[in-house]
mmCIF file of C-alpha atoms in Angstrom:
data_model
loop_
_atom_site.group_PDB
_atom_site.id
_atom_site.type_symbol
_atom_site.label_atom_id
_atom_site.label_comp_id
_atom_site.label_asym_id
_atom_site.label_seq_id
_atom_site.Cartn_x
_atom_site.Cartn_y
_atom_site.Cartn_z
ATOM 1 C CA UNK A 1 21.020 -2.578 -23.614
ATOM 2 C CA UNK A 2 24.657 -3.026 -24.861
ATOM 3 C CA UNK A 3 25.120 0.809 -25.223
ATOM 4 C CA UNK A 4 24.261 1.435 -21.286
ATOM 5 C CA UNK A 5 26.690 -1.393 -20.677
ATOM 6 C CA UNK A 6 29.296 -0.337 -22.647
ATOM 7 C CA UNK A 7 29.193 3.359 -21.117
ATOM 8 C CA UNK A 8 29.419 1.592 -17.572
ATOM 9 C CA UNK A 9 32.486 -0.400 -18.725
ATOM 10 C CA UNK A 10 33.950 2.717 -20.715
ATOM 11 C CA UNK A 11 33.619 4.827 -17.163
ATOM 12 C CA UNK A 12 35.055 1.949 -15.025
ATOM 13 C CA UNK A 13 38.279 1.818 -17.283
ATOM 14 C CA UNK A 14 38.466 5.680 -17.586
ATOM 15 C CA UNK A 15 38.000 5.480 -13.380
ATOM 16 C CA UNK A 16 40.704 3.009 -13.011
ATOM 17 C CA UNK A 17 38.280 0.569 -12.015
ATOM 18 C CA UNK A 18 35.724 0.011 -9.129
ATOM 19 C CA UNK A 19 34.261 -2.153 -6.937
ATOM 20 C CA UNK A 20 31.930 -5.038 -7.301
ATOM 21 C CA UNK A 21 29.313 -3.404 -5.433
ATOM 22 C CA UNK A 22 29.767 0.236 -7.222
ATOM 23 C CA UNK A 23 29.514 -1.842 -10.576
ATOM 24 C CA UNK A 24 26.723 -3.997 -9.913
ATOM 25 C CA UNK A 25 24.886 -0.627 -8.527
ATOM 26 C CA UNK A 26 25.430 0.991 -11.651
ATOM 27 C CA UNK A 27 24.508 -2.068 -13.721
ATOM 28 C CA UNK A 28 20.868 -2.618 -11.642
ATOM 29 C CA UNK A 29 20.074 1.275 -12.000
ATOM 30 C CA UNK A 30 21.591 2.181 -15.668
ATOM 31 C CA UNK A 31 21.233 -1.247 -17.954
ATOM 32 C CA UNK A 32 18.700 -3.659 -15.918
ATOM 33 C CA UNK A 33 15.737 -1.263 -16.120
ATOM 34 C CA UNK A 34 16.275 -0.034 -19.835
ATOM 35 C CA UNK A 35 16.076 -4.377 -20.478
ATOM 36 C CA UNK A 36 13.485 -4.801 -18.518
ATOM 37 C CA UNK A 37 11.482 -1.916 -19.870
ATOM 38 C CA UNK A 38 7.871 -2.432 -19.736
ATOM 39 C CA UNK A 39 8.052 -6.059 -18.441
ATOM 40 C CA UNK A 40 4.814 -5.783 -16.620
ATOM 41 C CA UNK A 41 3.356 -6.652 -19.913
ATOM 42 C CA UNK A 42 5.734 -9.029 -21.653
ATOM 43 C CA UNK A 43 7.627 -10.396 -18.559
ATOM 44 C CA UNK A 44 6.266 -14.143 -18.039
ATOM 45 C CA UNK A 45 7.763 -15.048 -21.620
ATOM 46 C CA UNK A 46 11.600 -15.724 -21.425
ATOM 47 C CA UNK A 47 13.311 -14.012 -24.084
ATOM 48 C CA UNK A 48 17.089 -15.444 -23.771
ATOM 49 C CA UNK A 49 18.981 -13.207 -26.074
ATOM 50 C CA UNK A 50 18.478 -10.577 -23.056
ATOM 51 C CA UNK A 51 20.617 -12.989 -20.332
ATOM 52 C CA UNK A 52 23.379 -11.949 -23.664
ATOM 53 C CA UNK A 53 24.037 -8.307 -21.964
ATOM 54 C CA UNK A 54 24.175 -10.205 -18.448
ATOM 55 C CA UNK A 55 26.324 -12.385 -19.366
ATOM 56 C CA UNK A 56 28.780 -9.932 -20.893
ATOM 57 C CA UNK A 57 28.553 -7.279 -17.865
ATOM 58 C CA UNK A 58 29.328 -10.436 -15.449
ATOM 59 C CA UNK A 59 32.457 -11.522 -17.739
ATOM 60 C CA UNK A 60 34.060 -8.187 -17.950
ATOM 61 C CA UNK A 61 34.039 -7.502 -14.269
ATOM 62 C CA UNK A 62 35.523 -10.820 -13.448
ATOM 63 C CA UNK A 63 37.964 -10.929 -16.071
ATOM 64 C CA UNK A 64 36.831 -14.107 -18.118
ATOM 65 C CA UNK A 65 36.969 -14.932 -21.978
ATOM 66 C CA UNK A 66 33.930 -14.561 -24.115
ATOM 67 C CA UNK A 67 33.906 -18.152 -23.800
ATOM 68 C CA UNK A 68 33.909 -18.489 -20.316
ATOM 69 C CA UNK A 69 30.461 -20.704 -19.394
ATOM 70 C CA UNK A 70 27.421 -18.429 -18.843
ATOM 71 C CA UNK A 71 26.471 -20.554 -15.758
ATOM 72 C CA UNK A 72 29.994 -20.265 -13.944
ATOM 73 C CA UNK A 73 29.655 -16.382 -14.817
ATOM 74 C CA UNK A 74 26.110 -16.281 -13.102
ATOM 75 C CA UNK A 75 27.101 -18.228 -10.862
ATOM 76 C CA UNK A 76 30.176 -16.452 -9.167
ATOM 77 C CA UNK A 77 28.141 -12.560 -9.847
ATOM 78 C CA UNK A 78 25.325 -14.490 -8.073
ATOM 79 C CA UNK A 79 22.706 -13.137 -10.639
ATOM 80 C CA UNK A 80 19.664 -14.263 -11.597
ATOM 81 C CA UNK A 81 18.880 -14.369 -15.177
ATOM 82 C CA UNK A 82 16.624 -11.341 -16.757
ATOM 83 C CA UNK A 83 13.181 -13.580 -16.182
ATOM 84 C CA UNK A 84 13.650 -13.544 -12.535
ATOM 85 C CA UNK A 85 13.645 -9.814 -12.817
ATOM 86 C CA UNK A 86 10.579 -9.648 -15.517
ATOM 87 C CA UNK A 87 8.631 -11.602 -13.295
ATOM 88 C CA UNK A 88 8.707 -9.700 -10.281
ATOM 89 C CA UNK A 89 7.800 -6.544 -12.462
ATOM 90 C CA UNK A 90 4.665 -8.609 -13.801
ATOM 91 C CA UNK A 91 3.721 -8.958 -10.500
ATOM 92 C CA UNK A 92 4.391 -5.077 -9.662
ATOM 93 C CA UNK A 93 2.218 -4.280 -12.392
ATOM 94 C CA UNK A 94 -0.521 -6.390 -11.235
ATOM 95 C CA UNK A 95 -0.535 -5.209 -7.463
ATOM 96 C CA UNK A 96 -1.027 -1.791 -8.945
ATOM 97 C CA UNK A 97 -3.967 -2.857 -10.697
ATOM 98 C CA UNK A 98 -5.202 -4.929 -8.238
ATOM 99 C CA UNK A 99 -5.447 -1.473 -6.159
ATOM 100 C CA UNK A 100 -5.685 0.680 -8.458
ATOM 101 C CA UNK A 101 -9.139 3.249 -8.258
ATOM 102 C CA UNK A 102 -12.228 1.842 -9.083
ATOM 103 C CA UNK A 103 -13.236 4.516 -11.097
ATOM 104 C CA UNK A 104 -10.416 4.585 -13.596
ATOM 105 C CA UNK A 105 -10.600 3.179 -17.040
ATOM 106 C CA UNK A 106 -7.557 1.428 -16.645
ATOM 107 C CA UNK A 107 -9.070 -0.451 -13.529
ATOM 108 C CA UNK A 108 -12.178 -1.345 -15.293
ATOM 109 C CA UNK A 109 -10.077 -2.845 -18.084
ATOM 110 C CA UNK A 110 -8.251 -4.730 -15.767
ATOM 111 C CA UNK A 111 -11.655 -5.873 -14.238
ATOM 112 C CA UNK A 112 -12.949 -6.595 -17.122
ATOM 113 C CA UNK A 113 -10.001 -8.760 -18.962
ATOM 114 C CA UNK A 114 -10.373 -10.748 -15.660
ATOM 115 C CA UNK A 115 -13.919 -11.735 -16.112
ATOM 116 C CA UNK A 116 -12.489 -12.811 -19.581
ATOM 117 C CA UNK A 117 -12.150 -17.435 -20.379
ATOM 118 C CA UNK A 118 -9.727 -16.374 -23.270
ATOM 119 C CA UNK A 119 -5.869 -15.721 -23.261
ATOM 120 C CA UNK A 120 -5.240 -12.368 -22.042
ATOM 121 C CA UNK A 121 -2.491 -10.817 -19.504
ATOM 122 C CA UNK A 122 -4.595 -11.611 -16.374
ATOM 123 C CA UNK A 123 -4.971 -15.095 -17.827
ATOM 124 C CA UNK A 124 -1.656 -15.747 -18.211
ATOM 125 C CA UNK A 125 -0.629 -14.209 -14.838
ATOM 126 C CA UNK A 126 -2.860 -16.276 -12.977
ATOM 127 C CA UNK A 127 -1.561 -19.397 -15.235
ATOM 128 C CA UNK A 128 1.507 -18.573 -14.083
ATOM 129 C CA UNK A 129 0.627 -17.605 -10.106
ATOM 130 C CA UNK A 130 -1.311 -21.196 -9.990
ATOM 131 C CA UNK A 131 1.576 -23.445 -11.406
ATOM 132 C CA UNK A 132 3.754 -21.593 -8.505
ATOM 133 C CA UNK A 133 1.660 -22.226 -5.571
ATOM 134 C CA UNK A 134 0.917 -18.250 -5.550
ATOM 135 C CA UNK A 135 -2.299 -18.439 -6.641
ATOM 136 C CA UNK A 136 -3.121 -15.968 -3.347
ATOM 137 C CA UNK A 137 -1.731 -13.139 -5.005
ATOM 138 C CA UNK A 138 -4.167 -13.178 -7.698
ATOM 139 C CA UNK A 139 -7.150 -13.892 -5.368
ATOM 140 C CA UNK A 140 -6.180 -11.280 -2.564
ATOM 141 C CA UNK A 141 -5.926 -7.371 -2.747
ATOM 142 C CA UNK A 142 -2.152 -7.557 -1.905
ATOM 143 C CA UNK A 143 0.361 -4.691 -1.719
ATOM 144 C CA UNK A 144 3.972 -4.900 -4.113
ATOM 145 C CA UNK A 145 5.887 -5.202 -0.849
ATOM 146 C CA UNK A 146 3.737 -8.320 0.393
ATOM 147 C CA UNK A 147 3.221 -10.043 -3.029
ATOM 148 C CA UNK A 148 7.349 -9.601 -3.445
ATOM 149 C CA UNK A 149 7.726 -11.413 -0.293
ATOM 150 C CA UNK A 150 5.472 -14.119 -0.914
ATOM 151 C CA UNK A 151 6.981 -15.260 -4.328
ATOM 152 C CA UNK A 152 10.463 -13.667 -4.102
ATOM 153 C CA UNK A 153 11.846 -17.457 -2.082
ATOM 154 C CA UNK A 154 9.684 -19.096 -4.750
ATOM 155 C CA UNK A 155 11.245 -17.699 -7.571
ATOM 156 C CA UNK A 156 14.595 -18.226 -5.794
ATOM 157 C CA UNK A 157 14.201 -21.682 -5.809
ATOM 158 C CA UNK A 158 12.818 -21.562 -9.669
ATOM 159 C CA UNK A 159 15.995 -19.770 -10.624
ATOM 160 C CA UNK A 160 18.592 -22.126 -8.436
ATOM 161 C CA UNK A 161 17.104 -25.233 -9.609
ATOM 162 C CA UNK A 162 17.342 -24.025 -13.443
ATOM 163 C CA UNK A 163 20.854 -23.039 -12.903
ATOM 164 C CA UNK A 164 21.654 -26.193 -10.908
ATOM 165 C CA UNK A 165 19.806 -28.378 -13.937
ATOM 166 C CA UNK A 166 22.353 -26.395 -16.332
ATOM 167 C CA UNK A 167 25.583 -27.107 -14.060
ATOM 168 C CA UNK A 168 25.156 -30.601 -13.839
ATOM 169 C CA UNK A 169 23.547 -31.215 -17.680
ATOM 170 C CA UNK A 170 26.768 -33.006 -18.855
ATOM 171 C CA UNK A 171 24.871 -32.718 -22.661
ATOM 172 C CA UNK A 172 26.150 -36.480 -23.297
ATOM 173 C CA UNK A 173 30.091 -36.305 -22.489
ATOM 174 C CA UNK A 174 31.961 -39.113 -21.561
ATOM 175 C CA UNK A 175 34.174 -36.809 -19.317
ATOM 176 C CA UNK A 176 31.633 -34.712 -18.348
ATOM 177 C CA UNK A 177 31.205 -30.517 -19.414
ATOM 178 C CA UNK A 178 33.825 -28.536 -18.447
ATOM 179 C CA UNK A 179 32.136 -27.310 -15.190
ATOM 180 C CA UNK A 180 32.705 -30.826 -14.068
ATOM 181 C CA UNK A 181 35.348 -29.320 -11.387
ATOM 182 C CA UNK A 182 33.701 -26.332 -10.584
ATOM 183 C CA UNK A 183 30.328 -28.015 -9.303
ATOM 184 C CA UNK A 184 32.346 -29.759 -6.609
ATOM 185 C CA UNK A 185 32.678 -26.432 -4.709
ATOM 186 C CA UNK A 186 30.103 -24.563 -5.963
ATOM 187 C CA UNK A 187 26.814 -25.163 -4.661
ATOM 188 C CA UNK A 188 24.428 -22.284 -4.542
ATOM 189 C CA UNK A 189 23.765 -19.327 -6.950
ATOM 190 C CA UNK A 190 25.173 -16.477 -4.525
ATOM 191 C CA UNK A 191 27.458 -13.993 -5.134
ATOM 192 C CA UNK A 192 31.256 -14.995 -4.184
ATOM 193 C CA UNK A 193 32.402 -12.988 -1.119
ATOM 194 C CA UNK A 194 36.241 -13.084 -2.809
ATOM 195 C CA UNK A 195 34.532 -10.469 -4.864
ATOM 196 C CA UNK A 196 34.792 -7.528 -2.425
ATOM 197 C CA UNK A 197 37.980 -7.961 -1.651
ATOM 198 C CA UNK A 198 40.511 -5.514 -2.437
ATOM 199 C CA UNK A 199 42.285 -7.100 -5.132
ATOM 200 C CA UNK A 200 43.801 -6.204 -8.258
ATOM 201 C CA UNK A 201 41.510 -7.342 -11.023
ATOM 202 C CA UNK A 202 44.142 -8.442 -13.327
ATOM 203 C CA UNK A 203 45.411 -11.331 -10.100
ATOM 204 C CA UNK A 204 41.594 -12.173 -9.686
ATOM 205 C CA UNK A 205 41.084 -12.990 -13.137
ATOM 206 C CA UNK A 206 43.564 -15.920 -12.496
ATOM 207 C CA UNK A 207 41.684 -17.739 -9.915
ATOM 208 C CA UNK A 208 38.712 -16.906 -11.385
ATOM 209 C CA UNK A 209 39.629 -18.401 -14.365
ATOM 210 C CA UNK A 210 40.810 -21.367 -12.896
ATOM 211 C CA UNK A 211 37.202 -21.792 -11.030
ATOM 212 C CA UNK A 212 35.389 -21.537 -13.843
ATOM 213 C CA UNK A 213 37.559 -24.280 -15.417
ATOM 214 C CA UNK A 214 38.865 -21.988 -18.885
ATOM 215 C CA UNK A 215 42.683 -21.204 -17.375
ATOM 216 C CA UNK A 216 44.406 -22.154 -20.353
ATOM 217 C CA UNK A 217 45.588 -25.498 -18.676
ATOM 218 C CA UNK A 218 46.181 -28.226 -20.934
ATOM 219 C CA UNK A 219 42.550 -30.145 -20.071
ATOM 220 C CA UNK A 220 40.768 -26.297 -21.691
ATOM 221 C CA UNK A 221 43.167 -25.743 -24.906
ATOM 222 C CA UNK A 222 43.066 -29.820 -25.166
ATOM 223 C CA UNK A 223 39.400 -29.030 -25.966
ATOM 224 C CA UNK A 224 39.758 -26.844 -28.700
ATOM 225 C CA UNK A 225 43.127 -28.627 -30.472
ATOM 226 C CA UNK A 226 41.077 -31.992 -31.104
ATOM 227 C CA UNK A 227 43.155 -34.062 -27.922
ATOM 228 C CA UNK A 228 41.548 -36.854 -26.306
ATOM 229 C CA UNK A 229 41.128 -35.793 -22.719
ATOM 230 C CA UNK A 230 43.646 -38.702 -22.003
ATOM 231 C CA UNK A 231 46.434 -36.776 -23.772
ATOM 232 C CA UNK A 232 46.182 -33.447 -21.708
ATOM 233 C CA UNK A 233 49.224 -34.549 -20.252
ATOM 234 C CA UNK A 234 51.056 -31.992 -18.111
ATOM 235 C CA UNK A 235 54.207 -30.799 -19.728
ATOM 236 C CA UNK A 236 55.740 -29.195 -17.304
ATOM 237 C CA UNK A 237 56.316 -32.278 -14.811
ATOM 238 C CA UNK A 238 56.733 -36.019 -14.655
ATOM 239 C CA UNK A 239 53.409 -37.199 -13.470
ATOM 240 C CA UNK A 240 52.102 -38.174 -16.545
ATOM 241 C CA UNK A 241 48.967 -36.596 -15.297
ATOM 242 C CA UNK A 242 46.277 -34.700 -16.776
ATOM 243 C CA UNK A 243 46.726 -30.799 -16.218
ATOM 244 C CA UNK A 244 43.284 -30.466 -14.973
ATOM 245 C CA UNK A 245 42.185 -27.354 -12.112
ATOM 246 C CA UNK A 246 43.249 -30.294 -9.621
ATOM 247 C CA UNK A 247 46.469 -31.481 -10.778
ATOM 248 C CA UNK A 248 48.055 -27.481 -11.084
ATOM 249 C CA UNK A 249 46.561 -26.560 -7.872
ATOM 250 C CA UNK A 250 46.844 -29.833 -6.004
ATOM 251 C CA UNK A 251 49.090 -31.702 -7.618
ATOM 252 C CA UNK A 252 52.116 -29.858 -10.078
ATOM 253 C CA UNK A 253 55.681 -30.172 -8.330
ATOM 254 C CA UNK A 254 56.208 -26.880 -10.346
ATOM 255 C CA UNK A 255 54.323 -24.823 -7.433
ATOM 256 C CA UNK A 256 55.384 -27.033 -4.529
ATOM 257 C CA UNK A 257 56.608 -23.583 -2.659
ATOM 258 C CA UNK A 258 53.510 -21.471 -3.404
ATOM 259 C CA UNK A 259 51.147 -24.597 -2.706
ATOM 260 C CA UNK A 260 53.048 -24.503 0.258
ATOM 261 C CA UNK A 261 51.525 -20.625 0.845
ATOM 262 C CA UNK A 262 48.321 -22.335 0.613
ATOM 263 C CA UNK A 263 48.286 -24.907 2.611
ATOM 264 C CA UNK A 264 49.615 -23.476 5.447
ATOM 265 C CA UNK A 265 46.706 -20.890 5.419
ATOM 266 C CA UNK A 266 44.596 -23.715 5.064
ATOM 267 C CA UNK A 267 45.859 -25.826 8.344
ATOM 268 C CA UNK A 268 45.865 -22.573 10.912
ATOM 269 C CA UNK A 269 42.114 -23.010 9.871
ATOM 270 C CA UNK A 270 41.524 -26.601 10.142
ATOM 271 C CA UNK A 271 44.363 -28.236 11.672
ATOM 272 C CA UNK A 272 43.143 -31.734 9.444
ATOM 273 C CA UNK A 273 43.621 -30.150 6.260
ATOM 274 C CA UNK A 274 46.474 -32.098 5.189
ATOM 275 C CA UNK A 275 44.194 -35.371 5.708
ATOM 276 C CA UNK A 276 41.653 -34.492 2.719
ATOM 277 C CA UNK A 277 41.095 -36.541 -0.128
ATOM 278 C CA UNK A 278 42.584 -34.380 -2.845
ATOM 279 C CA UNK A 279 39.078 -33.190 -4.236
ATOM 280 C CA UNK A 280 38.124 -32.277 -0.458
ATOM 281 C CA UNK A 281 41.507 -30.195 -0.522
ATOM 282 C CA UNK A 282 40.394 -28.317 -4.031
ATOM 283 C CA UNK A 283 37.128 -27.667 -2.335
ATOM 284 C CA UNK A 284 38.183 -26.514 0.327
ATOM 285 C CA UNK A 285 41.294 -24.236 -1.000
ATOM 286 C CA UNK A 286 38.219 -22.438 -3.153
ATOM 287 C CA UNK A 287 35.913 -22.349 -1.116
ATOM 288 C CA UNK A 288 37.502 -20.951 2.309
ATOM 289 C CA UNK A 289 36.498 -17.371 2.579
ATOM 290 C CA UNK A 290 39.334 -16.579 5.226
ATOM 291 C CA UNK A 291 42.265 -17.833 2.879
ATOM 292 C CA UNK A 292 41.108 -16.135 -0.442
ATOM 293 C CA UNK A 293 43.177 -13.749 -0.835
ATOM 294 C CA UNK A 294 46.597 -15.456 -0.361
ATOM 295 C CA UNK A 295 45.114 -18.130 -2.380
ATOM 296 C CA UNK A 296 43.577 -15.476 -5.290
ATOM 297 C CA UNK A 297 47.781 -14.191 -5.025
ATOM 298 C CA UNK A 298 49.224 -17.539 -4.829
ATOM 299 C CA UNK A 299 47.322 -18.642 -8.285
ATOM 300 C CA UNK A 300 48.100 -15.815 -10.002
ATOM 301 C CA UNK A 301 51.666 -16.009 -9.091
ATOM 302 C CA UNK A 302 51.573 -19.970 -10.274
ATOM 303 C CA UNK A 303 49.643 -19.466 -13.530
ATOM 304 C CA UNK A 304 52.659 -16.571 -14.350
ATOM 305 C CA UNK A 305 54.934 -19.420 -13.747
ATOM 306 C CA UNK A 306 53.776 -21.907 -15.976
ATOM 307 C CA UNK A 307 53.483 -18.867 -18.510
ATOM 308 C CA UNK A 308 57.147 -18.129 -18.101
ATOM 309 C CA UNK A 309 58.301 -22.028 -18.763
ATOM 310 C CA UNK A 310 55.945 -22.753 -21.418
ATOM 311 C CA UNK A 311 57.138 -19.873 -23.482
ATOM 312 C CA UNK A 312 60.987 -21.246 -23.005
#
């Protein structure tokens, strides 16, 4: 619901802020059950418009346009989508009827609409445990805790798979979607460890941005101003290169001395660093754990930089 969210985002800016773990906390016990209300019954049907309030609660705490691609969003929060989450209370529900009193109505309805060949709840539940090789559940008195267990790594791998299918869907483009960079280093959908670090938001949202490929480099606003991705030309060196994620963080003269930050982080770590291919180098600069927060610092510092001579 949009009004829970927006009194969890009116309380962290009152509060100064808070931490990824206080907001996601707040998010999974104020907003996630009021969507998900009564999703025993109606959870196996995917209703997208709800992934809308995800989406926004994920954008706001890591400081990304409403434009910013939904996947990238998901996939730095490390959320699944609401189905996920509907699912698992379909199955709750069923557990509890499943051992549920014999002599309650509600049980003998249950019994009942099992014993049924037409299209009813327990149809569809089993129609759905059967296509996911959980077909146990359905056949065996289970508790919640042991059905959760069985299909939570199965509907794990349903939800990576659909996000991975979404990363990689290039939808026809020559040049491929603008996630094209961020797929190199980004591999499963898990939360981003950079996220609990003690960071101001506002230098976060840099490198953030510049993951989730919509820093307003020349390759993103290129996109919207009608130029061929040939023509993204950097403007603020020689290279004749496209400013793409790689060229400012790899490549850009302009940040030779805070590249230099970088790197130097990056060989006390692995003392071959400097002998990457350049998209090795990328991957590695954004994916390192141990040298995110120079390198969170070190982009924000850069894209304040190009800020400064692109305004002159």
């Amino acid at each position: 619901d949009l009004r829970a969210l927006g009194k969890i985002i009116s309380v962290f800016k009152n509060t100064g802020g808070s931490s990824h773990k206080i907001f996601v906390k707040l998010f999974e016990t104020a907003v996630l059950p009021v969507i998900t209300y009564s999703a025993g019954i109606w959870g196996l049907r995917e209703f997208k418009q709800l992934n809308t309030v995800l989406n926004k609660a994920g954008r706001f705490l890591l400081g990304l346009p409403p434009k910013a691609p939904n996947i990238a969003t998901q996939g730095e929060m490390g959320w699944k989508s609401i189905i996920y989450h509907t699912r698992n209370e379909v199955l709750c529900l069923f557990c509890r009827l499943q051992n549920m009193d014999h002599d309650r109505v509600t049980k003998r309805v249950f019994q009942w609409s099992r014993l049924q060949h037409g299209k009813n709840w327990a149809y569809n539940v089993k129609k759905f445990l059967d296509n996911n090789d959980l077909i146990d559940i359905y056949d065996n008195q289970m508790d919640i805790g042991q059905a959760l267990a069985m299909s939570e790594p199965i509907l794990r791998d349903i939800e990576n798979n659909k996000w991975q299918s979404a990363l990689w869907n290039d939808k026809g483009l020559i040049n491929g979607n603008k996630l094209r960079t961020y797929r190199l280093f980004k591999v499963n959908l898990e939360p981003e460890l950079y996220l609990d670090y003690n960071i101001p938001r506002y230098e976060r949202s840099s490198y953030i941005k510049l993951r989730c490929g919509v820093l307003p480099l020349e390759i993103e606003t290129g996109r919207y101003n009608g130029t061929p991705y040939d023509g993204r030309i950097c403007k603020l060196c020689n290279l004749n290169e496209v400013e793409s994620e790689s060229h400012f963080l790899i490549d850009c003269p302009l940040y030779e001395d805070l590249r230099t930050v970088i790197y130097n982080n990056a060989v006390d770590i692995d003392a071959n660093f400097l002998e990457l291919q350049k998209s090795d180098k990328m991957c590695f600069i954004l994916n390192n754990t141990q040298i995110a927060p120079q390198v969170i610092k070190c982009v924000h510092k850069m894209y304040n930089r190009r800020k400064q001579h692109i305004t002159r």
